[in-house]
Amino acid sequence: MPKVTINDFLKKKSEGQKITMLTAYDYPFAKIVDEAGVDAILVGDSLAMVVQGLENTLPVTMDEMIYHTRMVARAAEHAMVIGDMPFMSYQVSVEEAVRNAGRFIKEGAAQAIKIEGGREVAEKVSAMVKSDIPVMAHIGLTPQSIHRMGGYKVQGRTEEAKNQLLEDARILQEAGAFSMILEAIPVDLAKEITNTLTIPTIGIGAGPHCDGQVLVLHDLLGLFERFVPKFVKQYANLKEDALRAVKEYISEVEEGLFPSEEHGFK
Ligand code: KIV
């Protein structure tokens, strides 16, 4: 299967085909997600929470993001790999934003980057795109703004907030973003933004009318149990399976059942 490109994203929207996206943070999981046939893999800064065990996404560094992106890129034969710009890698200046975005492409072997924020990041998006770095925008609930937002809350509920998000979406498209994540916003607003934009929207907690969907892989597989957002569907419970396997190993070793003859050398 050929590698998915940003042109395929636009084509899927124009043909009314849904875009599928999941996060992954290392080689074995990226291999599974890629083999399953997902369109894009996001190396999300959610890795801070689901892999590093941190409280929120804020502490993860550029170097850590690049390290994980490289592992994922090695596994992804088909899916587009998108590196997520971590907190404070793009806020300070346009120059720093472009340099860090470039690291995802040059060192991480990603095909695109994702950046959180509305009109305030438009200048940076435009500068990245001018440097040939494809950019996925991310509006609505932006987890890096947790302290300003006062928690992980649904966004765009008031008329003013709704109009602001609609305007942000238009500005980011104008700045050159090739697609846009809509996170935790009302279903009708996500539908309106999706119908307004020519670039595809990828929803997470934004209902069924988006052009595509994304979930955090560890949520989908039942590997993150600290909290399960309302919009998550758990398709497996790997934590339970892994726990059972490890407990079985312990008891077989303790009872002298493992290793048996078949696992020994003559
Ligand atoms: O970091 C992440 O995994 C994300 C997705 C939830 C969209 O930003």
PDB file of C-alpha atoms and ligand atoms in Angstrom:
ATOM      1  CA  MET A   1       0.000   0.000   0.000  1.00  0.00           C
ATOM      2  CA  PRO A   2       1.409   3.447  -0.859  1.00  0.00           C
ATOM      3  CA  LYS A   3       2.113   6.023   1.847  1.00  0.00           C
ATOM      4  CA  VAL A   4      -0.828   8.284   2.728  1.00  0.00           C
ATOM      5  CA  THR A   5      -0.204  11.937   1.825  1.00  0.00           C
ATOM      6  CA  ILE A   6      -1.969  15.214   2.573  1.00  0.00           C
ATOM      7  CA  ASN A   7      -3.515  14.960  -0.917  1.00  0.00           C
ATOM      8  CA  ASP A   8      -5.231  11.716   0.150  1.00  0.00           C
ATOM      9  CA  PHE A   9      -6.720  13.580   3.130  1.00  0.00           C
ATOM     10  CA  LEU A  10      -8.231  16.216   0.826  1.00  0.00           C
ATOM     11  CA  LYS A  11      -9.382  13.574  -1.668  1.00  0.00           C
ATOM     12  CA  LYS A  12     -11.129  11.591   1.059  1.00  0.00           C
ATOM     13  CA  LYS A  13     -13.036  14.698   2.153  1.00  0.00           C
ATOM     14  CA  SER A  14     -14.072  15.545  -1.403  1.00  0.00           C
ATOM     15  CA  GLU A  15     -15.243  11.949  -1.965  1.00  0.00           C
ATOM     16  CA  GLY A  16     -17.061  11.732   1.371  1.00  0.00           C
ATOM     17  CA  GLN A  17     -14.814   8.942   2.688  1.00  0.00           C
ATOM     18  CA  LYS A  18     -13.984   8.959   6.405  1.00  0.00           C
ATOM     19  CA  ILE A  19     -10.371   9.490   7.524  1.00  0.00           C
ATOM     20  CA  THR A  20      -9.078   7.236  10.312  1.00  0.00           C
ATOM     21  CA  MET A  21      -6.375   8.291  12.728  1.00  0.00           C
ATOM     22  CA  LEU A  22      -4.966   6.893  15.978  1.00  0.00           C
ATOM     23  CA  THR A  23      -2.093   7.779  18.240  1.00  0.00           C
ATOM     24  CA  ALA A  24       0.941   5.538  18.708  1.00  0.00           C
ATOM     25  CA  TYR A  25       4.184   6.154  20.529  1.00  0.00           C
ATOM     26  CA  ASP A  26       6.470   3.198  19.792  1.00  0.00           C
ATOM     27  CA  TYR A  27       7.400   0.611  17.150  1.00  0.00           C
ATOM     28  CA  PRO A  28       5.238  -2.411  18.134  1.00  0.00           C
ATOM     29  CA  PHE A  29       1.997  -0.472  18.560  1.00  0.00           C
ATOM     30  CA  ALA A  30       2.653   1.661  15.465  1.00  0.00           C
ATOM     31  CA  LYS A  31       3.205  -1.580  13.528  1.00  0.00           C
ATOM     32  CA  ILE A  32      -0.218  -2.909  14.637  1.00  0.00           C
ATOM     33  CA  VAL A  33      -1.992   0.365  13.827  1.00  0.00           C
ATOM     34  CA  ASP A  34      -0.270   0.640  10.435  1.00  0.00           C
ATOM     35  CA  GLU A  35      -0.962  -2.991   9.508  1.00  0.00           C
ATOM     36  CA  ALA A  36      -4.630  -2.510  10.428  1.00  0.00           C
ATOM     37  CA  GLY A  37      -4.756   0.181   7.742  1.00  0.00           C
ATOM     38  CA  VAL A  38      -5.257   3.468   9.580  1.00  0.00           C
ATOM     39  CA  ASP A  39      -4.704   6.604   7.431  1.00  0.00           C
ATOM     40  CA  ALA A  40      -2.580   8.531   9.911  1.00  0.00           C
ATOM     41  CA  ILE A  41      -0.701   7.968  13.146  1.00  0.00           C
ATOM     42  CA  LEU A  42      -0.392  10.884  15.533  1.00  0.00           C
ATOM     43  CA  VAL A  43       2.568  10.759  17.889  1.00  0.00           C
ATOM     44  CA  GLY A  44       0.548  12.779  20.367  1.00  0.00           C
ATOM     45  CA  ASP A  45       1.876  14.663  23.350  1.00  0.00           C
ATOM     46  CA  SER A  46      -0.684  12.501  25.180  1.00  0.00           C
ATOM     47  CA  LEU A  47       2.316  10.192  25.500  1.00  0.00           C
ATOM     48  CA  ALA A  48       3.162  12.255  28.597  1.00  0.00           C
ATOM     49  CA  MET A  49       0.059  10.812  30.278  1.00  0.00           C
ATOM     50  CA  VAL A  50      -0.418   7.360  28.761  1.00  0.00           C
ATOM     51  CA  VAL A  51       3.250   6.326  28.388  1.00  0.00           C
ATOM     52  CA  GLN A  52       5.247   8.492  30.787  1.00  0.00           C
ATOM     53  CA  GLY A  53       2.627   8.384  33.578  1.00  0.00           C
ATOM     54  CA  LEU A  54       2.570  12.167  34.036  1.00  0.00           C
ATOM     55  CA  GLU A  55      -0.375  14.221  35.329  1.00  0.00           C
ATOM     56  CA  ASN A  56      -0.931  16.181  32.076  1.00  0.00           C
ATOM     57  CA  THR A  57       0.723  16.792  28.674  1.00  0.00           C
ATOM     58  CA  LEU A  58       2.714  19.871  29.661  1.00  0.00           C
ATOM     59  CA  PRO A  59       6.089  18.404  30.740  1.00  0.00           C
ATOM     60  CA  VAL A  60       6.928  16.300  27.635  1.00  0.00           C
ATOM     61  CA  THR A  61       9.945  17.720  25.770  1.00  0.00           C
ATOM     62  CA  MET A  62      10.876  18.149  22.109  1.00  0.00           C
ATOM     63  CA  ASP A  63      13.674  15.569  22.444  1.00  0.00           C
ATOM     64  CA  GLU A  64      11.266  13.004  23.915  1.00  0.00           C
ATOM     65  CA  MET A  65       8.707  13.674  21.164  1.00  0.00           C
ATOM     66  CA  ILE A  66      11.367  13.245  18.462  1.00  0.00           C
ATOM     67  CA  TYR A  67      12.593   9.986  20.054  1.00  0.00           C
ATOM     68  CA  HIS A  68       9.076   8.507  19.968  1.00  0.00           C
ATOM     69  CA  THR A  69       8.270   9.873  16.491  1.00  0.00           C
ATOM     70  CA  ARG A  70      11.347   8.143  15.076  1.00  0.00           C
ATOM     71  CA  MET A  71      10.206   4.777  16.468  1.00  0.00           C
ATOM     72  CA  VAL A  72       6.723   5.216  15.019  1.00  0.00           C
ATOM     73  CA  ALA A  73       8.031   6.367  11.629  1.00  0.00           C
ATOM     74  CA  ARG A  74      10.170   3.215  11.411  1.00  0.00           C
ATOM     75  CA  ALA A  75       7.007   1.093  11.691  1.00  0.00           C
ATOM     76  CA  ALA A  76       4.635   3.092   9.492  1.00  0.00           C
ATOM     77  CA  GLU A  77       4.784   1.808   5.929  1.00  0.00           C
ATOM     78  CA  HIS A  78       1.347   3.117   4.920  1.00  0.00           C
ATOM     79  CA  ALA A  79       0.066   5.616   7.478  1.00  0.00           C
ATOM     80  CA  MET A  80       1.054   9.273   7.454  1.00  0.00           C
ATOM     81  CA  VAL A  81       3.039  10.053  10.621  1.00  0.00           C
ATOM     82  CA  ILE A  82       2.227  13.320  12.366  1.00  0.00           C
ATOM     83  CA  GLY A  83       4.400  14.718  15.177  1.00  0.00           C
ATOM     84  CA  ASP A  84       2.662  16.723  17.894  1.00  0.00           C
ATOM     85  CA  MET A  85       4.330  20.030  18.849  1.00  0.00           C
ATOM     86  CA  PRO A  86       4.736  19.892  22.662  1.00  0.00           C
ATOM     87  CA  PHE A  87       4.014  22.750  25.075  1.00  0.00           C
ATOM     88  CA  MET A  88       6.497  25.641  24.712  1.00  0.00           C
ATOM     89  CA  SER A  89       8.007  24.319  21.484  1.00  0.00           C
ATOM     90  CA  TYR A  90       6.107  26.916  19.395  1.00  0.00           C
ATOM     91  CA  GLN A  91       4.709  29.585  21.726  1.00  0.00           C
ATOM     92  CA  VAL A  92       7.769  31.845  22.071  1.00  0.00           C
ATOM     93  CA  SER A  93       8.452  32.877  18.463  1.00  0.00           C
ATOM     94  CA  VAL A  94       7.758  32.070  14.823  1.00  0.00           C
ATOM     95  CA  GLU A  95      11.417  31.183  14.334  1.00  0.00           C
ATOM     96  CA  GLU A  96      11.464  28.691  17.218  1.00  0.00           C
ATOM     97  CA  ALA A  97       8.163  27.192  16.038  1.00  0.00           C
ATOM     98  CA  VAL A  98       9.466  26.573  12.510  1.00  0.00           C
ATOM     99  CA  ARG A  99      12.775  25.187  13.782  1.00  0.00           C
ATOM    100  CA  ASN A 100      11.030  22.722  16.118  1.00  0.00           C
ATOM    101  CA  ALA A 101       8.474  21.718  13.479  1.00  0.00           C
ATOM    102  CA  GLY A 102      11.383  21.065  11.128  1.00  0.00           C
ATOM    103  CA  ARG A 103      12.967  18.720  13.688  1.00  0.00           C
ATOM    104  CA  PHE A 104       9.909  16.439  13.467  1.00  0.00           C
ATOM    105  CA  ILE A 105      10.442  16.096   9.710  1.00  0.00           C
ATOM    106  CA  LYS A 106      14.247  15.984   9.683  1.00  0.00           C
ATOM    107  CA  GLU A 107      15.009  13.972  12.845  1.00  0.00           C
ATOM    108  CA  GLY A 108      11.662  12.261  13.536  1.00  0.00           C
ATOM    109  CA  ALA A 109      10.937  11.263   9.916  1.00  0.00           C
ATOM    110  CA  ALA A 110       7.347  12.526  10.273  1.00  0.00           C
ATOM    111  CA  GLN A 111       5.380  13.729   7.236  1.00  0.00           C
ATOM    112  CA  ALA A 112       3.512  16.499   9.090  1.00  0.00           C
ATOM    113  CA  ILE A 113       3.143  18.205  12.458  1.00  0.00           C
ATOM    114  CA  LYS A 114       0.161  19.114  14.652  1.00  0.00           C
ATOM    115  CA  ILE A 115      -0.140  22.319  16.638  1.00  0.00           C
ATOM    116  CA  GLU A 116      -2.738  23.333  19.238  1.00  0.00           C
ATOM    117  CA  GLY A 117      -4.422  26.729  19.165  1.00  0.00           C
ATOM    118  CA  GLY A 118      -6.607  29.146  17.221  1.00  0.00           C
ATOM    119  CA  ARG A 119      -5.848  32.444  15.484  1.00  0.00           C
ATOM    120  CA  GLU A 120      -2.935  33.069  17.895  1.00  0.00           C
ATOM    121  CA  VAL A 121      -0.879  30.356  16.141  1.00  0.00           C
ATOM    122  CA  ALA A 122      -1.910  31.302  12.572  1.00  0.00           C
ATOM    123  CA  GLU A 123       1.316  33.201  11.843  1.00  0.00           C
ATOM    124  CA  LYS A 124       3.327  30.167  12.938  1.00  0.00           C
ATOM    125  CA  VAL A 125       1.208  27.792  10.848  1.00  0.00           C
ATOM    126  CA  SER A 126       1.740  30.002   7.811  1.00  0.00           C
ATOM    127  CA  ALA A 127       5.528  30.141   8.362  1.00  0.00           C
ATOM    128  CA  MET A 128       5.722  26.342   8.730  1.00  0.00           C
ATOM    129  CA  VAL A 129       3.685  25.768   5.573  1.00  0.00           C
ATOM    130  CA  LYS A 130       5.964  28.223   3.709  1.00  0.00           C
ATOM    131  CA  SER A 131       8.858  26.024   4.881  1.00  0.00           C
ATOM    132  CA  ASP A 132       7.146  22.976   3.283  1.00  0.00           C
ATOM    133  CA  ILE A 133       6.023  21.504   6.606  1.00  0.00           C
ATOM    134  CA  PRO A 134       2.410  20.270   6.399  1.00  0.00           C
ATOM    135  CA  VAL A 135       0.427  21.384   9.454  1.00  0.00           C
ATOM    136  CA  MET A 136      -2.608  19.846  11.152  1.00  0.00           C
ATOM    137  CA  ALA A 137      -4.383  22.424  13.337  1.00  0.00           C
ATOM    138  CA  HIS A 138      -6.133  21.550  16.638  1.00  0.00           C
ATOM    139  CA  ILE A 139      -8.948  23.626  18.143  1.00  0.00           C
ATOM    140  CA  GLY A 140     -11.664  23.196  20.779  1.00  0.00           C
ATOM    141  CA  LEU A 141     -10.347  21.528  23.902  1.00  0.00           C
ATOM    142  CA  THR A 142      -6.600  22.033  23.617  1.00  0.00           C
ATOM    143  CA  PRO A 143      -5.051  20.069  26.516  1.00  0.00           C
ATOM    144  CA  GLN A 144      -1.951  22.294  26.650  1.00  0.00           C
ATOM    145  CA  SER A 145      -4.302  25.134  27.746  1.00  0.00           C
ATOM    146  CA  ILE A 146      -5.535  23.139  30.768  1.00  0.00           C
ATOM    147  CA  HIS A 147      -4.574  25.851  33.269  1.00  0.00           C
ATOM    148  CA  ARG A 148      -6.281  28.640  31.260  1.00  0.00           C
ATOM    149  CA  MET A 149      -9.373  26.488  30.593  1.00  0.00           C
ATOM    150  CA  GLY A 150      -9.571  25.328  34.219  1.00  0.00           C
ATOM    151  CA  GLY A 151      -9.655  21.621  33.335  1.00  0.00           C
ATOM    152  CA  TYR A 152     -10.598  19.330  30.458  1.00  0.00           C
ATOM    153  CA  LYS A 153     -13.937  20.931  29.567  1.00  0.00           C
ATOM    154  CA  VAL A 154     -16.175  20.862  26.491  1.00  0.00           C
ATOM    155  CA  GLN A 155     -15.559  24.066  24.472  1.00  0.00           C
ATOM    156  CA  GLY A 156     -17.781  26.189  22.204  1.00  0.00           C
ATOM    157  CA  ARG A 157     -20.966  25.993  24.244  1.00  0.00           C
ATOM    158  CA  THR A 158     -21.842  29.727  24.267  1.00  0.00           C
ATOM    159  CA  GLU A 159     -22.731  31.750  21.146  1.00  0.00           C
ATOM    160  CA  GLU A 160     -19.555  33.828  21.579  1.00  0.00           C
ATOM    161  CA  ALA A 161     -17.309  30.760  22.008  1.00  0.00           C
ATOM    162  CA  LYS A 162     -18.982  29.076  19.047  1.00  0.00           C
ATOM    163  CA  ASN A 163     -18.374  32.089  16.766  1.00  0.00           C
ATOM    164  CA  GLN A 164     -14.798  32.318  17.991  1.00  0.00           C
ATOM    165  CA  LEU A 165     -14.126  28.668  17.095  1.00  0.00           C
ATOM    166  CA  LEU A 166     -15.743  29.080  13.664  1.00  0.00           C
ATOM    167  CA  GLU A 167     -13.543  32.106  12.998  1.00  0.00           C
ATOM    168  CA  ASP A 168     -10.423  30.310  14.316  1.00  0.00           C
ATOM    169  CA  ALA A 169     -11.129  27.415  11.958  1.00  0.00           C
ATOM    170  CA  ARG A 170     -11.401  29.763   8.942  1.00  0.00           C
ATOM    171  CA  ILE A 171      -8.204  31.627   9.895  1.00  0.00           C
ATOM    172  CA  LEU A 172      -6.210  28.400  10.329  1.00  0.00           C
ATOM    173  CA  GLN A 173      -7.416  27.066   6.983  1.00  0.00           C
ATOM    174  CA  GLU A 174      -6.430  30.400   5.409  1.00  0.00           C
ATOM    175  CA  ALA A 175      -2.995  30.091   7.079  1.00  0.00           C
ATOM    176  CA  GLY A 176      -2.461  26.834   5.177  1.00  0.00           C
ATOM    177  CA  ALA A 177      -3.360  23.980   7.576  1.00  0.00           C
ATOM    178  CA  PHE A 178      -4.148  20.809   5.599  1.00  0.00           C
ATOM    179  CA  SER A 179      -6.598  19.468   8.199  1.00  0.00           C
ATOM    180  CA  MET A 180      -7.927  20.262  11.642  1.00  0.00           C
ATOM    181  CA  ILE A 181      -8.599  18.360  14.856  1.00  0.00           C
ATOM    182  CA  LEU A 182     -11.829  19.344  16.602  1.00  0.00           C
ATOM    183  CA  GLU A 183     -11.693  18.208  20.223  1.00  0.00           C
ATOM    184  CA  ALA A 184     -14.575  18.121  22.714  1.00  0.00           C
ATOM    185  CA  ILE A 185     -17.015  20.500  21.061  1.00  0.00           C
ATOM    186  CA  PRO A 186     -20.791  20.115  20.548  1.00  0.00           C
ATOM    187  CA  VAL A 187     -21.863  17.873  17.657  1.00  0.00           C
ATOM    188  CA  ASP A 188     -23.728  20.659  15.795  1.00  0.00           C
ATOM    189  CA  LEU A 189     -20.785  23.051  15.968  1.00  0.00           C
ATOM    190  CA  ALA A 190     -18.409  20.360  14.660  1.00  0.00           C
ATOM    191  CA  LYS A 191     -20.853  19.767  11.808  1.00  0.00           C
ATOM    192  CA  GLU A 192     -20.957  23.492  10.978  1.00  0.00           C
ATOM    193  CA  ILE A 193     -17.157  23.805  11.011  1.00  0.00           C
ATOM    194  CA  THR A 194     -16.836  20.657   8.865  1.00  0.00           C
ATOM    195  CA  ASN A 195     -19.313  22.009   6.323  1.00  0.00           C
ATOM    196  CA  THR A 196     -17.635  25.434   6.283  1.00  0.00           C
ATOM    197  CA  LEU A 197     -14.076  24.218   5.673  1.00  0.00           C
ATOM    198  CA  THR A 198     -12.606  22.790   2.478  1.00  0.00           C
ATOM    199  CA  ILE A 199      -9.916  20.968   4.506  1.00  0.00           C
ATOM    200  CA  PRO A 200     -10.909  17.833   6.463  1.00  0.00           C
ATOM    201  CA  THR A 201     -11.826  17.927  10.140  1.00  0.00           C
ATOM    202  CA  ILE A 202     -10.790  15.075  12.434  1.00  0.00           C
ATOM    203  CA  GLY A 203     -12.981  14.750  15.497  1.00  0.00           C
ATOM    204  CA  ILE A 204     -12.338  13.530  19.020  1.00  0.00           C
ATOM    205  CA  GLY A 205     -15.385  14.037  21.186  1.00  0.00           C
ATOM    206  CA  ALA A 206     -16.911  16.108  18.366  1.00  0.00           C
ATOM    207  CA  GLY A 207     -19.552  13.731  17.018  1.00  0.00           C
ATOM    208  CA  PRO A 208     -20.069  11.786  13.799  1.00  0.00           C
ATOM    209  CA  HIS A 209     -20.174  14.597  11.212  1.00  0.00           C
ATOM    210  CA  CYS A 210     -16.408  15.276  11.129  1.00  0.00           C
ATOM    211  CA  ASP A 211     -14.502  14.102   8.053  1.00  0.00           C
ATOM    212  CA  GLY A 212     -12.495  11.682  10.214  1.00  0.00           C
ATOM    213  CA  GLN A 213     -11.971  10.454  13.761  1.00  0.00           C
ATOM    214  CA  VAL A 214      -9.002  10.110  16.093  1.00  0.00           C
ATOM    215  CA  LEU A 215      -8.636   8.358  19.462  1.00  0.00           C
ATOM    216  CA  VAL A 216      -5.760   7.843  21.863  1.00  0.00           C
ATOM    217  CA  LEU A 217      -4.691   4.229  21.223  1.00  0.00           C
ATOM    218  CA  HIS A 218      -4.253   3.421  24.917  1.00  0.00           C
ATOM    219  CA  ASP A 219      -7.872   4.506  25.554  1.00  0.00           C
ATOM    220  CA  LEU A 220      -9.186   2.339  22.707  1.00  0.00           C
ATOM    221  CA  LEU A 221      -7.206  -0.700  23.887  1.00  0.00           C
ATOM    222  CA  GLY A 222      -8.025  -0.316  27.582  1.00  0.00           C
ATOM    223  CA  LEU A 223      -4.459   0.471  28.617  1.00  0.00           C
ATOM    224  CA  PHE A 224      -5.114   3.811  30.338  1.00  0.00           C
ATOM    225  CA  GLU A 225      -7.334   3.598  33.374  1.00  0.00           C
ATOM    226  CA  ARG A 226      -6.767   6.858  35.288  1.00  0.00           C
ATOM    227  CA  PHE A 227      -9.871   8.284  33.607  1.00  0.00           C
ATOM    228  CA  VAL A 228     -11.940   7.358  30.556  1.00  0.00           C
ATOM    229  CA  PRO A 229     -13.467  10.364  28.750  1.00  0.00           C
ATOM    230  CA  LYS A 230     -17.150  10.107  27.703  1.00  0.00           C
ATOM    231  CA  PHE A 231     -16.167  10.133  24.005  1.00  0.00           C
ATOM    232  CA  VAL A 232     -13.914   7.060  24.263  1.00  0.00           C
ATOM    233  CA  LYS A 233     -15.027   3.618  23.130  1.00  0.00           C
ATOM    234  CA  GLN A 234     -12.892   0.793  24.529  1.00  0.00           C
ATOM    235  CA  TYR A 235     -12.542  -1.862  21.826  1.00  0.00           C
ATOM    236  CA  ALA A 236     -10.369  -4.155  23.987  1.00  0.00           C
ATOM    237  CA  ASN A 237      -9.114  -4.569  27.524  1.00  0.00           C
ATOM    238  CA  LEU A 238      -5.421  -5.299  27.032  1.00  0.00           C
ATOM    239  CA  LYS A 239      -4.614  -4.378  30.633  1.00  0.00           C
ATOM    240  CA  GLU A 240      -6.746  -7.326  31.799  1.00  0.00           C
ATOM    241  CA  ASP A 241      -5.219  -9.707  29.209  1.00  0.00           C
ATOM    242  CA  ALA A 242      -1.663  -8.644  30.077  1.00  0.00           C
ATOM    243  CA  LEU A 243      -2.327  -8.976  33.812  1.00  0.00           C
ATOM    244  CA  ARG A 244      -3.722 -12.475  33.352  1.00  0.00           C
ATOM    245  CA  ALA A 245      -0.717 -13.551  31.209  1.00  0.00           C
ATOM    246  CA  VAL A 246       1.857 -12.208  33.666  1.00  0.00           C
ATOM    247  CA  LYS A 247       0.058 -13.784  36.668  1.00  0.00           C
ATOM    248  CA  GLU A 248      -0.023 -17.130  34.827  1.00  0.00           C
ATOM    249  CA  TYR A 249       3.719 -16.884  34.150  1.00  0.00           C
ATOM    250  CA  ILE A 250       4.445 -16.162  37.828  1.00  0.00           C
ATOM    251  CA  SER A 251       2.391 -19.090  39.055  1.00  0.00           C
ATOM    252  CA  GLU A 252       3.851 -21.506  36.443  1.00  0.00           C
ATOM    253  CA  VAL A 253       7.414 -20.544  37.426  1.00  0.00           C
ATOM    254  CA  GLU A 254       6.578 -20.904  41.113  1.00  0.00           C
ATOM    255  CA  GLU A 255       4.956 -24.318  40.529  1.00  0.00           C
ATOM    256  CA  GLY A 256       7.807 -25.576  38.313  1.00  0.00           C
ATOM    257  CA  LEU A 257       5.547 -25.847  35.228  1.00  0.00           C
ATOM    258  CA  PHE A 258       7.599 -23.385  33.178  1.00  0.00           C
ATOM    259  CA  PRO A 259      10.006 -23.937  31.509  1.00  0.00           C
ATOM    260  CA  SER A 260       8.928 -27.412  30.397  1.00  0.00           C
ATOM    261  CA  GLU A 261      10.923 -29.820  28.240  1.00  0.00           C
ATOM    262  CA  GLU A 262       9.867 -28.146  24.986  1.00  0.00           C
ATOM    263  CA  HIS A 263      11.514 -24.867  26.061  1.00  0.00           C
ATOM    264  CA  GLY A 264      14.907 -26.484  26.813  1.00  0.00           C
ATOM    265  CA  PHE A 265      17.937 -27.319  24.628  1.00  0.00           C
ATOM    266  CA  LYS A 266      19.344 -30.826  24.079  1.00  0.00           C
TER     267      LYS A 266
HETATM  268  O1  KIV B   1      -1.937  14.286  22.033  1.00  0.00           O
HETATM  269  C1  KIV B   1      -2.875  13.674  21.502  1.00  0.00           C
HETATM  270  O2  KIV B   1      -2.962  12.444  21.533  1.00  0.00           O
HETATM  271  C2  KIV B   1      -3.890  14.470  20.830  1.00  0.00           C
HETATM  272  C3  KIV B   1      -5.114  13.761  20.359  1.00  0.00           C
HETATM  273  C4  KIV B   1      -5.990  13.455  21.497  1.00  0.00           C
HETATM  274  C5  KIV B   1      -5.815  14.512  19.302  1.00  0.00           C
HETATM  275  O3  KIV B   1      -3.739  15.640  20.683  1.00  0.00           O
END
